[in-house]
Short mmCIF file of C-alpha atoms (C1' of nucleotides) in Angstrom, two decimals:
data_model
loop_
_atom_site.label_atom_id
_atom_site.label_comp_id
_atom_site.label_asym_id
_atom_site.label_seq_id
_atom_site.Cartn_x
_atom_site.Cartn_y
_atom_site.Cartn_z
CA MET N 54 83.20 81.43 109.50
CA LYS N 55 82.74 84.56 111.54
CA LEU N 56 85.88 83.69 113.41
CA GLN N 57 87.89 83.68 110.22
CA VAL N 58 86.51 87.07 109.32
CA GLU N 59 87.47 88.49 112.67
CA GLN N 60 90.90 86.97 112.46
CA ARG N 61 91.40 88.55 109.09
CA LEU N 62 90.52 91.94 110.51
CA ALA N 63 92.76 91.38 113.50
CA SER N 64 95.68 90.40 111.30
CA LYS N 65 95.46 93.84 109.71
CA LYS N 66 95.07 95.59 113.07
CA ILE N 67 91.49 96.56 112.43
CA ASN N 68 89.02 96.53 115.32
CA PRO N 69 86.34 93.96 114.50
CA THR N 70 83.18 95.99 114.86
CA ALA N 71 79.81 94.72 113.71
CA MET N 72 79.75 96.96 110.67
CA ARG N 73 83.24 96.02 109.60
CA ILE N 74 82.46 92.34 109.89
CA LEU N 75 79.39 92.79 107.72
CA VAL N 76 81.30 94.68 105.07
CA LEU N 77 84.15 92.20 105.03
CA GLU N 78 81.74 89.27 104.78
CA LEU N 79 80.10 90.93 101.82
CA LEU N 80 83.46 91.48 100.17
CA LEU N 81 84.41 87.85 100.73
CA GLN N 82 81.31 86.74 98.87
CA GLN N 83 82.22 88.65 95.72
CA ASN N 84 84.12 87.32 92.78
CA SER N 85 84.37 90.75 91.26
CA ALA N 86 85.22 94.19 92.54
CA ILE N 87 82.30 96.22 93.85
CA SER N 88 81.56 99.88 94.39
CA MET N 89 80.52 101.71 97.51
CA SER N 90 76.93 101.87 96.40
CA ASP N 91 76.93 98.14 95.67
CA ILE N 92 77.84 97.61 99.29
CA GLU N 93 75.21 100.04 100.42
CA LYS N 94 72.60 98.05 98.50
CA GLY N 95 73.95 94.77 99.81
CA LEU N 96 73.55 95.76 103.43
CA GLU N 97 70.18 96.65 104.84
CA THR N 98 71.25 98.64 107.82
CA ALA N 99 74.23 100.56 106.69
CA ASP N 100 74.81 104.25 106.35
CA ARG N 101 76.68 105.42 103.27
CA ILE N 102 79.21 107.45 105.21
CA THR N 103 80.03 104.61 107.55
CA ILE N 104 80.68 102.35 104.59
CA TYR N 105 82.83 105.04 103.03
CA ARG N 106 84.97 105.27 106.16
CA THR N 107 85.04 101.53 106.62
CA LEU N 108 86.45 101.12 103.14
CA LYS N 109 89.02 103.84 103.75
CA THR N 110 90.12 102.03 106.87
CA PHE N 111 90.31 98.72 105.06
CA GLU N 112 92.32 100.31 102.29
CA GLN N 113 94.76 102.03 104.62
CA ASN N 114 95.39 98.79 106.44
CA GLY N 115 96.00 96.79 103.31
CA LEU N 116 92.93 94.62 103.53
CA ILE N 117 91.40 95.80 100.28
CA HIS N 118 92.56 97.76 97.28
CA CYS N 119 90.80 100.38 95.26
CA ILE N 120 90.46 100.00 91.50
CA GLU N 121 89.87 102.82 89.09
CA ASP N 122 88.46 100.89 86.17
CA GLY N 123 87.80 103.85 83.94
CA THR N 124 84.16 104.24 84.85
CA GLY N 125 85.06 106.94 87.34
CA ILE N 126 83.43 104.94 90.10
CA PRO N 127 85.99 103.39 92.43
CA LYS N 128 85.66 99.66 92.96
CA TYR N 129 87.01 97.69 95.88
CA ALA N 130 88.29 94.15 96.16
CA LEU N 131 90.14 92.13 98.75
CA CYS N 132 93.89 92.04 98.49
CA VAL N 133 95.68 88.76 98.35
CA GLU N 134 96.64 87.52 101.78
CA ASP N 135 100.25 88.55 101.82
CA CYS N 136 100.06 92.05 100.46
CA THR N 137 101.40 94.77 102.68
CA THR N 138 100.02 98.24 103.05
CA HIS N 139 102.70 99.98 101.10
CA GLU N 140 103.15 97.50 98.36
CA HIS N 141 99.60 96.53 97.51
CA HIS N 142 99.38 98.76 94.49
CA ASP N 143 97.44 96.76 91.98
CA MET N 144 100.41 95.32 90.21
CA HIS N 145 98.08 92.86 88.55
CA VAL N 146 95.60 93.25 85.75
CA HIS N 147 92.00 94.31 86.12
CA PHE N 148 89.37 93.36 83.61
CA TYR N 149 86.26 95.42 82.98
CA CYS N 150 83.44 93.68 81.13
CA ASN N 151 81.60 96.01 78.78
CA SER N 152 78.62 93.69 78.84
CA CYS N 153 77.91 92.95 82.50
CA LYS N 154 79.86 96.01 83.74
CA GLU N 155 81.70 93.98 86.33
CA THR N 156 85.32 94.47 87.23
CA PHE N 157 87.53 91.45 87.91
CA CYS N 158 90.92 91.15 89.48
CA LEU N 159 93.28 88.89 87.59
CA PRO N 160 95.97 88.54 90.23
CA ASP N 161 97.82 85.81 88.38
CA HIS N 162 98.42 87.99 85.36
CA ARG N 163 101.20 90.34 86.16
CA ILE N 164 101.90 93.39 84.09
CA PRO N 165 104.92 92.97 81.84
CA ASP N 166 107.72 95.47 82.03
CA ILE N 167 107.20 98.58 80.00
CA SER N 168 110.04 100.53 78.51
CA LEU N 169 109.63 104.21 79.22
CA PRO N 170 111.32 107.26 77.75
CA ALA N 171 114.46 108.45 79.48
CA GLY N 172 113.73 110.33 82.68
CA PHE N 173 110.41 108.69 83.42
CA SER N 174 110.62 106.46 86.46
CA PRO N 175 107.64 104.25 87.21
CA ALA N 176 106.34 103.65 90.72
CA GLU N 177 103.02 101.99 90.09
CA LEU N 178 101.29 100.29 87.19
CA ASN N 179 97.60 100.07 86.52
CA LEU N 180 96.38 98.06 83.58
CA ILE N 181 92.69 97.93 82.76
CA VAL N 182 91.64 95.52 80.07
CA LYS N 183 88.16 96.10 78.74
CA GLY N 184 86.25 93.52 76.79
CA THR N 185 83.91 90.63 77.35
CA CYS N 186 84.20 88.37 80.34
CA GLU N 187 83.93 84.63 80.64
CA LYS N 188 80.22 84.62 81.51
CA CYS N 189 79.17 87.08 78.85
CA THR N 190 81.13 85.40 76.08
CA GLN N 191 78.99 82.28 76.25
CA MET H 288 98.23 128.38 61.49
CA LYS H 289 94.55 128.94 61.89
CA LEU H 290 94.05 127.34 58.51
CA GLN H 291 95.70 124.16 59.68
CA VAL H 292 93.43 124.10 62.71
CA GLU H 293 90.36 124.48 60.56
CA GLN H 294 91.54 121.81 58.19
CA ARG H 295 92.06 119.46 61.08
CA LEU H 296 88.50 120.05 62.19
CA ALA H 297 87.19 119.65 58.67
CA SER H 298 89.03 116.38 58.21
CA LYS H 299 87.05 114.99 61.13
CA LYS H 300 83.79 116.46 59.84
CA ILE H 301 83.52 118.99 62.63
CA ASN H 302 82.13 122.43 61.88
CA PRO H 303 84.85 124.96 62.59
CA THR H 304 83.15 127.35 64.94
CA ALA H 305 85.02 130.00 66.87
CA MET H 306 84.83 128.11 70.14
CA ARG H 307 86.02 124.86 68.62
CA ILE H 308 88.97 126.56 67.00
CA LEU H 309 89.96 128.08 70.32
CA VAL H 310 89.70 124.77 72.15
CA LEU H 311 91.65 122.93 69.48
CA GLU H 312 94.36 125.56 69.45
CA LEU H 313 94.68 125.21 73.18
CA LEU H 314 94.92 121.45 72.88
CA LEU H 315 97.61 121.77 70.21
CA GLN H 316 99.73 123.83 72.59
CA GLN H 317 99.79 121.14 75.27
CA ASN H 318 102.40 118.50 75.71
CA SER H 319 100.34 116.74 78.33
CA ALA H 320 96.70 115.78 78.65
CA ILE H 321 94.46 118.39 80.24
CA SER H 322 91.15 118.39 82.04
CA MET H 323 87.98 120.27 81.27
CA SER H 324 88.66 122.80 84.01
CA ASP H 325 92.18 123.33 82.69
CA ILE H 326 90.62 124.36 79.40
CA GLU H 327 88.12 126.56 81.18
CA LYS H 328 90.97 128.38 82.90
CA GLY H 329 92.93 128.61 79.66
CA LEU H 330 90.17 130.40 77.81
CA GLU H 331 88.84 133.70 78.99
CA THR H 332 85.51 133.68 77.34
CA ALA H 333 84.36 130.14 77.55
CA ASP H 334 81.41 128.62 79.27
CA ARG H 335 81.96 125.33 81.05
CA ILE H 336 79.07 123.57 79.37
CA THR H 337 80.14 124.61 75.93
CA ILE H 338 83.60 123.23 76.56
CA TYR H 339 82.05 120.05 77.85
CA ARG H 340 80.05 119.59 74.69
CA THR H 341 82.91 120.64 72.48
CA LEU H 342 85.07 117.94 73.99
CA LYS H 343 82.31 115.37 73.57
CA THR H 344 82.06 116.30 69.92
CA PHE H 345 85.81 116.11 69.45
CA GLU H 346 85.88 112.73 71.14
CA GLN H 347 83.03 111.30 69.11
CA ASN H 348 84.71 112.38 65.92
CA GLY H 349 88.06 110.89 66.82
CA LEU H 350 89.92 114.15 67.16
CA ILE H 351 90.81 113.69 70.81
CA HIS H 352 90.73 110.86 73.26
CA CYS H 353 89.73 110.79 76.89
CA ILE H 354 92.09 109.43 79.51
CA GLU H 355 91.06 108.14 82.88
CA ASP H 356 94.34 108.45 84.71
CA GLY H 357 93.10 107.26 88.07
CA THR H 358 92.49 110.69 89.51
CA GLY H 359 88.82 110.44 88.64
CA ILE H 360 89.12 113.59 86.57
CA PRO H 361 89.01 112.85 82.84
CA LYS H 362 91.87 114.27 80.81
CA TYR H 363 91.87 114.93 77.10
CA ALA H 364 94.59 114.83 74.50
CA LEU H 365 94.79 114.94 70.74
CA CYS H 366 94.78 111.66 68.92
CA VAL H 367 97.52 110.87 66.49
CA GLU H 368 96.65 111.94 62.97
CA ASP H 369 95.59 108.64 61.55
CA CYS H 370 93.40 107.31 64.30
CA THR H 371 89.85 106.55 63.38
CA THR H 372 86.82 107.05 65.52
CA HIS H 373 86.27 103.44 66.37
CA GLU H 374 89.83 102.40 66.84
CA HIS H 375 91.29 105.27 68.75
CA HIS H 376 91.06 103.56 72.09
CA ASP H 377 94.19 104.49 73.90
CA MET H 378 96.24 101.54 72.85
CA HIS H 379 99.29 103.34 74.08
CA VAL H 380 100.61 104.05 77.53
CA HIS H 381 99.71 107.02 79.68
CA PHE H 382 102.00 108.31 82.37
CA TYR H 383 100.80 110.16 85.44
CA CYS H 384 103.39 112.11 87.37
CA ASN H 385 102.81 112.01 91.09
CA SER H 386 104.90 115.14 91.49
CA CYS H 387 103.58 117.63 88.95
CA LYS H 388 100.24 115.82 88.55
CA GLU H 389 100.46 115.94 84.78
CA THR H 390 99.35 113.16 82.48
CA PHE H 391 101.38 112.34 79.41
CA CYS H 392 100.60 110.25 76.38
CA LEU H 393 103.40 107.95 75.37
CA PRO H 394 102.13 106.96 71.94
CA ASP H 395 105.34 105.23 70.95
CA HIS H 396 105.12 102.76 73.79
CA ARG H 397 102.58 100.19 72.89
CA ILE H 398 101.12 97.85 75.44
CA PRO H 399 102.48 94.33 75.16
CA ASP H 400 100.08 91.48 74.73
CA ILE H 401 98.55 90.21 77.91
CA SER H 402 97.53 86.62 78.34
CA LEU H 403 94.06 86.42 79.78
CA PRO H 404 92.17 83.53 81.35
CA ALA H 405 90.05 81.45 79.00
CA GLY H 406 86.81 83.14 78.03
CA PHE H 407 88.03 86.68 78.52
CA SER H 408 88.30 88.53 75.24
CA PRO H 409 89.96 91.94 75.26
CA ALA H 410 88.68 94.87 73.24
CA GLU H 411 90.61 97.75 74.68
CA LEU H 412 93.67 98.24 76.85
CA ASN H 413 94.38 101.08 79.19
CA LEU H 414 97.71 101.21 80.95
CA ILE H 415 98.44 103.97 83.42
CA VAL H 416 101.96 104.21 84.71
CA LYS H 417 102.38 106.39 87.76
CA GLY H 418 105.70 107.73 88.86
CA THR H 419 107.97 110.68 88.29
CA CYS H 420 108.25 112.38 84.95
CA GLU H 421 111.24 113.68 83.09
CA LYS H 422 110.99 117.23 84.38
CA CYS H 423 110.41 116.29 88.01
CA THR H 424 113.23 113.73 88.09
CA GLN H 425 115.86 116.38 87.56
"C1'" DC Y 52 68.31 136.79 51.92
"C1'" DC Y 53 65.57 133.47 54.39
"C1'" DA Y 54 64.62 129.25 56.52
"C1'" DA Y 55 66.42 125.27 58.71
"C1'" DT Y 56 69.77 123.41 61.49
"C1'" DA Y 57 73.57 123.46 64.64
"C1'" DA Y 58 75.94 125.53 68.45
"C1'" DT Y 59 75.96 128.19 72.50
"C1'" DG Y 60 74.93 129.95 77.19
"C1'" DC Y 61 72.20 130.02 81.26
"C1'" DA Y 62 69.78 127.58 84.71
"C1'" DA Y 63 68.85 123.64 87.01
"C1'" DT Y 64 69.56 118.87 88.37
"C1'" DA Y 65 71.82 114.86 90.02
"C1'" DC Y 66 75.43 112.22 91.79
"C1'" DC Y 67 79.38 111.20 94.43
"C1'" DA Y 68 83.20 112.16 97.64
"C1'" DT Y 69 84.29 114.32 101.76
"C1'" DT Y 70 84.12 116.70 106.29
"C1'" DG Y 71 82.13 118.54 110.91
"C1'" DC Y 72 79.87 117.48 114.78
"C1'" DA Y 73 77.15 115.23 118.05
"C1'" DT Y 74 76.06 110.60 119.77
"C1'" DT Y 75 76.89 105.88 120.78
"C1'" DG Y 76 79.51 102.01 122.39
"C1'" DG Y 77 83.07 99.64 124.33
"C1'" DT Y 78 87.44 99.53 127.07
"C1'" DT Y 79 90.35 100.97 130.83
"C1'" DA Y 80 91.52 102.94 135.21
"C1'" DA Y 81 90.26 104.56 139.64
"C1'" DT L 79 80.76 99.86 139.71
"C1'" DT L 80 81.42 104.08 137.88
"C1'" DA L 81 83.88 107.70 135.48
"C1'" DA L 82 86.59 108.95 131.73
"C1'" DC L 83 88.47 108.17 127.34
"C1'" DC L 84 88.85 106.82 122.64
"C1'" DA L 85 87.12 104.74 118.56
"C1'" DA L 86 83.26 104.15 115.64
"C1'" DT L 87 78.96 105.57 113.93
"C1'" DG L 88 75.17 108.37 111.93
"C1'" DC L 89 73.21 112.69 110.52
"C1'" DA L 90 73.67 116.98 108.27
"C1'" DA L 91 75.97 119.79 105.30
"C1'" DT L 92 79.35 121.08 101.78
"C1'" DG L 93 81.77 121.04 97.47
"C1'" DG L 94 82.90 119.60 93.04
"C1'" DT L 95 81.84 117.57 88.62
"C1'" DA L 96 78.98 115.59 85.01
"C1'" DT L 97 74.81 116.10 82.63
"C1'" DT L 98 70.37 117.76 80.66
"C1'" DG L 99 66.47 121.23 79.26
"C1'" DC L 100 65.46 125.17 77.11
"C1'" DA L 101 65.74 129.56 75.07
"C1'" DT L 102 68.87 132.34 72.28
"C1'" DT L 103 72.36 133.03 68.88
"C1'" DA L 104 75.23 131.71 65.05
"C1'" DT L 105 75.96 129.13 60.83
"C1'" DT L 106 74.89 126.73 56.74
"C1'" DG L 107 72.30 125.53 52.56
"C1'" DG L 108 68.82 126.67 49.29
#
DNA sequence: CCAATAATGCAATACCATTGCATTGGTTAA
DNA sequence: TTAACCAATGCAATGGTATTGCATTATTGG
Protein backbone atom coordinates (compact mmCIF):
# COMPACT_ATOMS: atom_id res chain seq x y z
CA MET A 1 0.00 0.00 0.00
CA LYS A 2 2.32 2.67 1.29
CA LEU A 3 4.92 1.45 -1.13
CA GLN A 4 2.61 2.06 -4.06
CA VAL A 5 1.96 5.56 -2.83
CA GLU A 6 5.63 6.31 -2.57
CA GLN A 7 6.28 4.86 -5.98
CA ARG A 8 3.61 7.06 -7.43
CA LEU A 9 5.26 10.10 -5.93
CA ALA A 10 8.67 8.98 -7.12
CA SER A 11 7.40 8.44 -10.64
CA LYS A 12 6.48 12.13 -10.73
CA LYS A 13 9.79 13.19 -9.17
CA ILE A 14 8.21 14.27 -5.93
CA ASN A 15 10.07 13.68 -2.68
CA PRO A 16 7.96 11.32 -0.57
CA THR A 17 7.63 13.25 2.66
CA ALA A 18 5.23 12.22 5.39
CA MET A 19 2.80 15.00 4.61
CA ARG A 20 2.78 14.29 0.91
CA ILE A 21 2.12 10.62 1.51
CA LEU A 22 -0.82 11.48 3.75
CA VAL A 23 -2.30 13.86 1.21
CA LEU A 24 -1.86 11.43 -1.66
CA GLU A 25 -3.41 8.61 0.36
CA LEU A 26 -6.39 10.81 1.06
CA LEU A 27 -6.72 11.66 -2.61
CA LEU A 28 -6.56 8.00 -3.56
CA GLN A 29 -9.50 7.27 -1.29
CA GLN A 30 -11.77 9.75 -3.05
CA ASN A 31 -14.12 9.02 -5.87
CA SER A 32 -14.82 12.68 -6.38
CA ALA A 33 -12.71 15.81 -6.55
CA ILE A 34 -12.09 17.54 -3.25
CA SER A 35 -11.16 21.02 -2.14
CA MET A 36 -8.27 22.22 -0.04
CA SER A 37 -10.44 22.59 3.01
CA ASP A 38 -11.81 19.08 2.53
CA ILE A 39 -8.25 17.85 2.80
CA GLU A 40 -7.62 20.02 5.81
CA LYS A 41 -10.62 18.44 7.53
CA GLY A 42 -9.56 14.97 6.47
CA LEU A 43 -6.16 15.24 8.07
CA GLU A 44 -5.79 15.84 11.77
CA THR A 45 -2.31 17.21 11.84
CA ALA A 46 -2.03 19.32 8.78
CA ASP A 47 -1.48 23.00 8.36
CA ARG A 48 -3.51 24.75 5.67
CA ILE A 49 -0.51 26.35 4.03
CA THR A 50 1.40 23.12 3.83
CA ILE A 51 -1.54 21.47 2.12
CA TYR A 52 -1.79 24.41 -0.24
CA ARG A 53 1.85 24.03 -1.24
CA THR A 54 1.62 20.27 -1.39
CA LEU A 55 -1.23 20.54 -3.87
CA LYS A 56 0.68 23.10 -5.94
CA THR A 57 3.61 20.71 -6.08
CA PHE A 58 1.39 17.81 -7.06
CA GLU A 59 -0.23 19.91 -9.74
CA GLN A 60 3.04 21.15 -11.19
CA ASN A 61 4.34 17.62 -11.40
CA GLY A 62 1.27 16.26 -13.12
CA LEU A 63 0.07 14.09 -10.28
CA ILE A 64 -3.23 15.88 -9.81
CA HIS A 65 -5.27 18.38 -11.74
CA CYS A 66 -7.24 21.34 -10.56
CA ILE A 67 -10.90 21.70 -11.47
CA GLU A 68 -12.81 24.94 -11.51
CA ASP A 69 -16.33 23.61 -11.24
CA GLY A 70 -18.08 26.94 -11.14
CA THR A 71 -18.35 27.15 -7.39
CA GLY A 72 -15.26 29.32 -7.27
CA ILE A 73 -13.60 26.82 -4.96
CA PRO A 74 -10.88 24.85 -6.74
CA LYS A 75 -11.18 21.09 -6.49
CA TYR A 76 -8.40 18.58 -6.95
CA ALA A 77 -8.37 15.06 -8.29
CA LEU A 78 -5.73 12.58 -9.34
CA CYS A 79 -4.76 12.54 -12.97
CA VAL A 80 -4.90 9.34 -14.92
CA GLU A 81 -1.64 7.47 -14.79
CA ASP A 82 -0.23 8.46 -18.13
CA CYS A 83 -0.91 12.16 -18.16
CA THR A 84 2.08 14.40 -18.55
CA THR A 85 2.61 17.73 -16.91
CA HIS A 86 2.01 19.81 -19.95
CA GLU A 87 -0.84 17.92 -21.41
CA HIS A 88 -2.97 17.13 -18.39
CA HIS A 89 -5.43 19.90 -19.02
CA ASP A 90 -8.77 18.43 -18.12
CA MET A 91 -9.70 17.36 -21.58
CA HIS A 92 -12.45 15.27 -20.07
CA VAL A 93 -15.78 16.19 -18.60
CA HIS A 94 -16.43 17.16 -15.01
CA PHE A 95 -19.78 16.72 -13.40
CA TYR A 96 -21.02 18.86 -10.53
CA CYS A 97 -23.97 17.52 -8.57
CA ASN A 98 -26.32 20.26 -7.44
CA SER A 99 -27.67 17.98 -4.75
CA CYS A 100 -24.64 16.54 -2.95
CA LYS A 101 -22.30 19.30 -4.20
CA GLU A 102 -19.67 16.81 -5.24
CA THR A 103 -17.55 17.11 -8.34
CA PHE A 104 -16.76 14.01 -10.39
CA CYS A 105 -14.24 13.41 -13.12
CA LEU A 106 -15.64 11.56 -16.10
CA PRO A 107 -12.37 10.70 -17.81
CA ASP A 108 -13.99 8.38 -20.33
CA HIS A 109 -16.19 11.11 -21.73
CA ARG A 110 -14.11 13.26 -23.94
CA ILE A 111 -15.24 16.65 -25.09
CA PRO A 112 -16.41 16.68 -28.68
CA ASP A 113 -14.86 19.09 -31.11
CA ILE A 114 -16.34 22.54 -31.08
CA SER A 115 -16.43 24.73 -34.11
CA LEU A 116 -15.23 28.21 -33.26
CA PRO A 117 -15.49 31.48 -35.14
CA ALA A 118 -12.63 32.32 -37.48
CA GLY A 119 -9.56 33.54 -35.64
CA PHE A 120 -10.27 31.79 -32.37
CA SER A 121 -7.79 29.01 -31.74
CA PRO A 122 -8.47 26.69 -28.82
CA ALA A 123 -5.76 25.43 -26.50
CA GLU A 124 -7.73 23.92 -23.67
CA LEU A 125 -11.30 22.82 -23.07
CA ASN A 126 -13.17 22.74 -19.81
CA LEU A 127 -16.66 21.33 -19.73
CA ILE A 128 -18.65 21.36 -16.52
CA VAL A 129 -21.93 19.53 -16.54
CA LYS A 130 -24.20 20.35 -13.65
CA GLY A 131 -27.10 18.20 -12.63
CA THR A 132 -27.88 15.26 -10.42
CA CYS A 133 -25.42 12.46 -9.88
CA GLU A 134 -25.92 8.73 -9.76
CA LYS A 135 -26.33 8.56 -5.98
CA CYS A 136 -28.70 11.48 -5.69
CA THR A 137 -30.93 10.37 -8.53
CA GLN A 138 -32.04 7.28 -6.66
CA MET B 1 -30.96 55.36 -26.66
CA LYS B 2 -31.70 55.84 -23.02
CA LEU B 3 -35.29 54.92 -23.74
CA GLN B 4 -34.25 51.57 -25.12
CA VAL B 5 -32.20 50.93 -22.01
CA GLU B 6 -35.13 51.72 -19.77
CA GLN B 7 -37.42 49.55 -21.82
CA ARG B 8 -35.01 46.70 -21.53
CA LEU B 9 -35.04 47.06 -17.77
CA ALA B 10 -38.80 47.35 -17.69
CA SER B 11 -39.23 44.23 -19.78
CA LYS B 12 -37.42 42.30 -17.06
CA LYS B 13 -39.41 43.99 -14.31
CA ILE B 14 -36.45 45.93 -12.99
CA ASN B 15 -36.97 49.45 -11.71
CA PRO B 16 -34.96 51.79 -13.89
CA THR B 17 -32.89 53.69 -11.37
CA ALA B 18 -30.01 55.91 -12.36
CA MET B 19 -27.39 53.43 -11.25
CA ARG B 20 -29.01 50.53 -13.06
CA ILE B 21 -29.22 52.51 -16.26
CA LEU B 22 -25.55 53.36 -16.03
CA VAL B 23 -24.55 49.76 -15.41
CA LEU B 24 -26.72 48.47 -18.23
CA GLU B 25 -25.38 51.05 -20.63
CA LEU B 26 -21.88 49.98 -19.76
CA LEU B 27 -22.76 46.36 -20.32
CA LEU B 28 -24.30 47.18 -23.69
CA GLN B 29 -21.03 48.75 -24.80
CA GLN B 30 -19.01 45.59 -24.16
CA ASN B 31 -18.24 42.91 -26.66
CA SER B 32 -16.81 40.68 -23.98
CA ALA B 33 -17.87 39.68 -20.50
CA ILE B 34 -16.65 41.92 -17.71
CA SER B 35 -16.07 41.58 -14.00
CA MET B 36 -17.48 43.57 -11.14
CA SER B 37 -14.26 45.52 -10.74
CA ASP B 38 -14.23 46.30 -14.45
CA ILE B 39 -17.59 47.95 -13.97
CA GLU B 40 -16.37 49.76 -10.90
CA LYS B 41 -13.50 51.21 -12.93
CA GLY B 42 -15.81 52.07 -15.80
CA LEU B 43 -18.11 54.18 -13.68
CA GLU B 44 -16.84 57.19 -11.83
CA THR B 45 -19.47 57.49 -9.22
CA ALA B 46 -20.30 53.98 -8.29
CA ASP B 47 -19.96 52.16 -5.04
CA ARG B 48 -18.72 48.58 -5.20
CA ILE B 49 -21.55 47.18 -3.12
CA THR B 50 -24.20 48.87 -5.17
CA ILE B 51 -22.74 47.39 -8.32
CA TYR B 52 -22.63 44.02 -6.64
CA ARG B 53 -26.30 44.19 -5.80
CA THR B 54 -27.22 45.65 -9.15
CA LEU B 55 -25.60 42.70 -10.87
CA LYS B 56 -27.37 40.26 -8.56
CA THR B 57 -30.66 41.88 -9.44
CA PHE B 58 -29.91 41.78 -13.15
CA GLU B 59 -28.93 38.14 -12.88
CA GLN B 60 -32.02 37.14 -10.93
CA ASN B 61 -34.23 38.81 -13.48
CA GLY B 62 -32.57 37.18 -16.45
CA LEU B 63 -31.04 40.31 -17.89
CA ILE B 64 -27.45 39.14 -17.59
CA HIS B 65 -25.72 35.89 -16.90
CA CYS B 66 -22.70 35.12 -14.79
CA ILE B 67 -19.75 33.28 -16.27
CA GLU B 68 -17.20 31.36 -14.30
CA ASP B 69 -14.37 31.31 -16.79
CA GLY B 70 -11.89 29.48 -14.61
CA THR B 71 -10.12 32.58 -13.35
CA GLY B 72 -12.17 32.50 -10.18
CA ILE B 73 -13.42 35.99 -10.94
CA PRO B 74 -17.05 35.99 -12.07
CA LYS B 75 -17.73 37.77 -15.34
CA TYR B 76 -21.05 39.15 -16.49
CA ALA B 77 -22.59 39.55 -19.90
CA LEU B 78 -25.99 40.38 -21.29
CA CYS B 79 -28.28 37.52 -22.08
CA VAL B 80 -29.78 37.21 -25.49
CA GLU B 81 -33.13 38.95 -25.74
CA ASP B 82 -35.40 35.99 -25.40
CA CYS B 83 -33.81 34.15 -22.53
CA THR B 84 -35.96 33.58 -19.52
CA THR B 85 -34.88 33.66 -15.93
CA HIS B 86 -34.94 29.96 -15.37
CA GLU B 87 -33.52 28.84 -18.65
CA HIS B 88 -30.75 31.29 -19.23
CA HIS B 89 -28.04 28.96 -18.05
CA ASP B 90 -25.17 29.52 -20.37
CA MET B 91 -26.01 26.82 -22.83
CA HIS B 92 -23.54 28.36 -25.21
CA VAL B 93 -19.78 28.38 -25.30
CA HIS B 94 -17.54 30.88 -23.57
CA PHE B 95 -14.06 31.62 -24.78
CA TYR B 96 -11.27 32.84 -22.55
CA CYS B 97 -8.28 34.38 -24.26
CA ASN B 98 -5.03 33.56 -22.52
CA SER B 99 -3.41 36.55 -24.17
CA CYS B 100 -5.74 39.49 -23.58
CA LYS B 101 -7.53 37.79 -20.67
CA GLU B 102 -10.94 38.64 -22.08
CA THR B 103 -13.94 36.36 -21.94
CA PHE B 104 -16.27 36.15 -24.90
CA CYS B 105 -19.72 34.69 -25.27
CA LEU B 106 -20.16 32.62 -28.38
CA PRO B 107 -23.94 32.32 -28.35
CA ASP B 108 -24.12 30.81 -31.81
CA HIS B 109 -22.01 27.84 -30.84
CA ARG B 110 -24.14 25.49 -28.89
CA ILE B 111 -22.69 22.71 -26.84
CA PRO B 112 -23.15 19.31 -28.44
CA ASP B 113 -24.86 16.60 -26.49
CA ILE B 114 -22.64 14.73 -24.10
CA SER B 115 -23.24 11.12 -23.23
CA LEU B 116 -23.07 10.65 -19.49
CA PRO B 117 -22.78 7.51 -17.39
CA ALA B 118 -26.02 5.93 -16.27
CA GLY B 119 -27.68 7.78 -13.42
CA PHE B 120 -26.17 11.15 -14.18
CA SER B 121 -28.78 13.61 -15.38
CA PRO B 122 -27.59 16.95 -16.72
CA ALA B 123 -29.35 20.21 -15.98
CA GLU B 124 -26.85 22.76 -17.16
CA LEU B 125 -23.75 22.81 -19.32
CA ASN B 126 -20.83 25.14 -19.06
CA LEU B 127 -18.08 24.93 -21.64
CA ILE B 128 -15.05 27.16 -21.36
CA VAL B 129 -12.66 27.14 -24.25
CA LYS B 130 -9.29 28.70 -23.53
CA GLY B 131 -6.94 29.79 -26.23
CA THR B 132 -6.18 32.80 -28.37
CA CYS B 133 -8.88 35.11 -29.61
CA GLU B 134 -9.38 36.74 -32.95
CA LYS B 135 -7.62 39.97 -32.07
CA CYS B 136 -4.62 38.35 -30.42
CA THR B 137 -4.09 35.82 -33.21
CA GLN B 138 -3.23 38.52 -35.70
C1' DC C 1 -48.09 65.48 -0.94
C1' DC C 2 -47.31 61.75 2.24
C1' DA C 3 -46.42 57.20 3.55
C1' DA C 4 -44.53 52.87 2.30
C1' DT C 5 -41.20 50.50 -0.08
C1' DA C 6 -37.02 49.93 -2.66
C1' DA C 7 -32.34 51.23 -3.55
C1' DT C 8 -28.09 53.04 -2.10
C1' DG C 9 -23.76 53.87 0.49
C1' DC C 10 -20.87 53.15 4.39
C1' DA C 11 -18.91 50.09 7.63
C1' DA C 12 -17.80 45.78 8.99
C1' DT C 13 -17.18 40.83 8.46
C1' DA C 14 -15.65 36.57 6.60
C1' DC C 15 -13.31 33.64 3.59
C1' DC C 16 -9.76 32.12 0.65
C1' DA C 17 -5.36 32.44 -1.88
C1' DT C 18 -0.78 33.76 -1.44
C1' DT C 19 3.79 35.22 0.33
C1' DG C 20 7.77 36.13 3.80
C1' DC C 21 10.41 34.34 7.11
C1' DA C 22 12.14 31.50 10.60
C1' DT C 23 12.53 26.62 11.89
C1' DT C 24 12.87 21.80 11.13
C1' DG C 25 14.51 17.69 8.93
C1' DG C 26 17.04 14.99 6.03
C1' DT C 27 20.99 14.34 2.78
C1' DT C 28 25.70 15.03 1.33
C1' DA C 29 30.50 16.11 1.75
C1' DA C 30 34.49 16.84 4.47
C1' DT D 1 30.58 12.22 13.18
C1' DT D 2 29.88 16.71 12.23
C1' DA D 3 29.12 20.73 9.36
C1' DA D 4 26.76 22.68 5.68
C1' DC D 5 23.16 22.77 2.44
C1' DC D 6 18.69 22.35 0.48
C1' DA D 7 13.95 21.11 0.68
C1' DA D 8 9.87 21.09 3.34
C1' DT D 9 7.14 22.82 6.95
C1' DG D 10 4.56 25.96 10.06
C1' DC D 11 3.40 30.47 11.74
C1' DA D 12 2.26 35.11 10.86
C1' DA D 13 0.78 38.44 7.90
C1' DT D 14 -1.15 40.39 3.66
C1' DG D 15 -4.35 41.19 -0.02
C1' DG D 16 -8.36 40.63 -2.60
C1' DT D 17 -13.17 39.50 -3.14
C1' DA D 18 -17.82 38.26 -1.72
C1' DT D 19 -21.30 39.23 1.48
C1' DT D 20 -24.27 41.23 5.15
C1' DG D 21 -26.21 44.92 8.60
C1' DC D 22 -27.81 49.19 9.11
C1' DA D 23 -28.80 53.90 8.47
C1' DT D 24 -29.85 57.17 4.79
C1' DT D 25 -31.74 58.50 0.45
C1' DA D 26 -34.59 57.94 -3.58
C1' DT D 27 -38.73 56.23 -5.79
C1' DT D 28 -43.32 54.67 -6.24
C1' DG D 29 -48.26 54.30 -5.21
C1' DG D 30 -52.22 56.06 -2.90
